[in-house]
XYZ file of C-alpha atoms in Angstrom:
195
model
C 134.588 54.819 126.101
C 131.103 53.556 125.302
C 129.604 54.604 122.003
C 126.590 56.097 123.801
C 128.872 58.423 125.779
C 130.703 59.433 122.588
C 127.393 60.212 120.868
C 126.239 62.237 123.903
C 129.467 64.265 123.954
C 129.219 65.034 120.231
C 125.527 65.934 120.580
C 126.381 68.318 123.420
C 129.183 69.955 121.420
C 127.038 70.335 118.319
C 124.178 71.768 120.405
C 126.499 74.419 121.835
C 127.777 75.200 118.345
C 124.228 75.613 116.998
C 123.221 77.817 119.950
C 126.332 79.944 119.477
C 125.632 80.309 115.742
C 122.006 81.305 116.404
C 123.079 83.878 119.006
C 125.709 85.245 116.605
C 123.142 85.495 113.794
C 120.753 87.338 116.124
C 123.555 89.702 117.111
C 124.363 90.424 113.458
C 120.703 91.188 112.861
C 120.205 93.486 115.880
C 123.738 94.485 116.978
C 122.720 94.147 120.624
C 125.731 93.665 122.921
C 123.775 91.156 125.061
C 123.477 88.900 122.011
C 127.191 89.294 121.301
C 128.144 88.289 124.854
C 125.815 85.291 124.715
C 127.217 84.262 121.310
C 130.757 84.480 122.711
C 129.899 82.557 125.890
C 128.180 79.694 124.093
C 130.369 79.769 120.982
C 133.673 79.602 122.858
C 132.351 76.772 125.012
C 131.289 74.974 121.818
C 134.754 75.372 120.283
C 136.466 74.020 123.403
C 134.019 71.120 123.576
C 134.394 70.292 119.868
C 138.197 70.478 120.135
C 138.122 68.068 123.067
C 135.973 65.628 121.112
C 138.193 65.815 118.038
C 141.291 65.290 120.176
C 139.653 62.272 121.800
C 139.463 60.619 118.384
C 143.175 59.938 118.666
C 144.634 61.126 115.365
C 144.866 64.732 116.551
C 146.271 63.606 119.904
C 148.964 61.614 118.050
C 149.811 64.645 115.898
C 150.032 66.922 118.934
C 152.145 64.388 120.827
C 154.820 64.741 118.140
C 155.294 68.451 118.828
C 155.469 69.617 122.423
C 155.386 73.287 121.342
C 152.230 72.725 119.284
C 150.695 70.883 122.231
C 151.521 73.728 124.628
C 150.010 76.317 122.261
C 146.891 74.194 121.745
C 146.449 73.725 125.498
C 146.880 77.473 126.105
C 144.318 78.339 123.407
C 141.792 75.823 124.784
C 142.288 77.027 128.369
C 141.932 80.631 127.214
C 138.758 79.779 125.269
C 137.296 77.966 128.264
C 138.142 80.855 130.586
C 136.798 83.503 128.194
C 133.532 81.591 127.718
C 132.856 82.048 131.435
C 133.936 85.683 131.320
C 131.625 86.339 128.359
C 128.721 84.879 130.340
C 129.564 87.315 133.140
C 129.458 90.151 130.595
C 126.058 88.876 129.429
C 124.880 88.811 133.050
C 126.162 92.364 133.602
C 124.264 93.553 130.511
C 121.013 92.146 131.961
C 121.607 92.820 135.679
C 124.487 95.320 136.057
C 127.207 94.827 138.663
C 128.095 97.459 141.199
C 131.564 99.021 141.300
C 132.953 96.178 143.428
C 131.650 93.604 140.947
C 133.187 95.418 137.967
C 136.566 95.571 139.734
C 136.377 91.870 140.605
C 135.607 91.063 136.959
C 138.601 93.049 135.706
C 140.931 91.450 138.271
C 139.564 88.016 137.432
C 140.173 88.641 133.728
C 143.811 89.636 134.262
C 144.519 86.637 136.516
C 142.698 84.257 134.162
C 144.643 85.371 131.098
C 147.889 84.997 133.052
C 146.831 81.529 134.279
C 145.909 80.373 130.769
C 149.384 81.379 129.558
C 151.166 79.131 132.095
C 152.645 76.376 129.910
C 151.286 72.917 130.689
C 153.493 69.835 130.385
C 153.170 67.390 127.528
C 151.262 64.195 128.303
C 152.938 61.785 130.660
C 154.432 64.522 132.848
C 152.983 65.712 136.135
C 151.850 69.274 136.754
C 153.985 71.390 139.043
C 152.503 73.635 141.735
C 152.171 76.699 139.465
C 150.463 74.667 136.735
C 148.020 73.097 139.203
C 147.248 76.543 140.637
C 146.684 77.976 137.137
C 144.302 75.185 136.087
C 142.426 75.256 139.402
C 142.040 79.045 139.167
C 140.596 78.805 135.658
C 138.156 76.039 136.647
C 137.147 77.838 139.864
C 136.713 81.178 138.091
C 134.683 79.546 135.317
C 132.422 77.768 137.819
C 131.847 80.981 139.768
C 131.441 83.035 136.570
C 128.770 80.604 135.374
C 127.057 79.642 138.644
C 126.320 83.204 139.764
C 124.620 84.199 136.488
C 122.756 80.859 136.392
C 121.196 81.610 139.783
C 120.663 85.292 138.917
C 118.977 84.415 135.588
C 116.676 81.925 137.298
C 115.601 84.551 139.837
C 115.290 87.268 137.183
C 113.155 85.047 134.934
C 110.222 85.160 137.371
C 109.330 88.690 136.207
C 109.527 87.985 132.459
C 106.910 86.914 129.890
C 106.517 83.143 129.388
C 108.790 82.732 126.346
C 111.623 84.834 127.780
C 111.198 83.119 131.158
C 111.525 79.685 129.518
C 114.633 80.728 127.551
C 116.379 82.251 130.553
C 115.545 79.254 132.744
C 116.783 76.827 130.085
C 120.054 78.772 129.836
C 120.315 78.868 133.612
C 119.616 75.151 134.006
C 122.025 74.209 131.220
C 124.932 76.156 132.667
C 124.080 74.977 136.178
C 124.224 71.378 134.986
C 127.622 71.946 133.355
C 128.971 73.399 136.609
C 127.618 70.410 138.561
C 129.196 67.948 136.116
C 132.523 69.808 136.212
C 132.589 69.948 140.012
C 131.777 66.230 140.282
C 134.386 65.368 137.607
C 137.106 67.350 139.357
C 136.113 65.893 142.720
C 135.951 62.298 141.485
C 138.871 62.523 139.029
C 141.674 61.839 141.528
C 139.822 58.761 142.825
C 139.016 57.235 139.435
C 140.915 54.092 138.537
């Protein structure tokens, strides 16, 4: 991997961590549930991103390779964190623009299925995923993309009626999450064809 790509990945992870810490500090100051949901959404994504970068260094990957149980637990925790980061963004969206009854039911059903999917044990490296494991991972990625894309569009539309500073913040959040979804969709689409 080129050193520029490594630097970019670490910069992205650290940026998410800083944003999550700022949102958490604002929540502690005001105790507003919107701030808590935003801190969870960004903070969990930061933790998953940082864990992926640390694992890519190799020493952690070698340690995890020695224990298949530890690897399975680590994978489940990272999948759960990734899933819950998207769910927390949906909660943030619902605090700004509430869902109707159908939307609240869909969120609850999505949460139950996502937790169950994250608990499906993944194989240790070198083994192929079976049908259930592929379905679990695809569900989590699809749910996360939908849970992030819908609020990104909704925030962009909602920002038109806000003062300049709030409009800029909401649009930056919307654009950032939209870009992550685009990168994830392209990565998943290109992944099987990469050499």
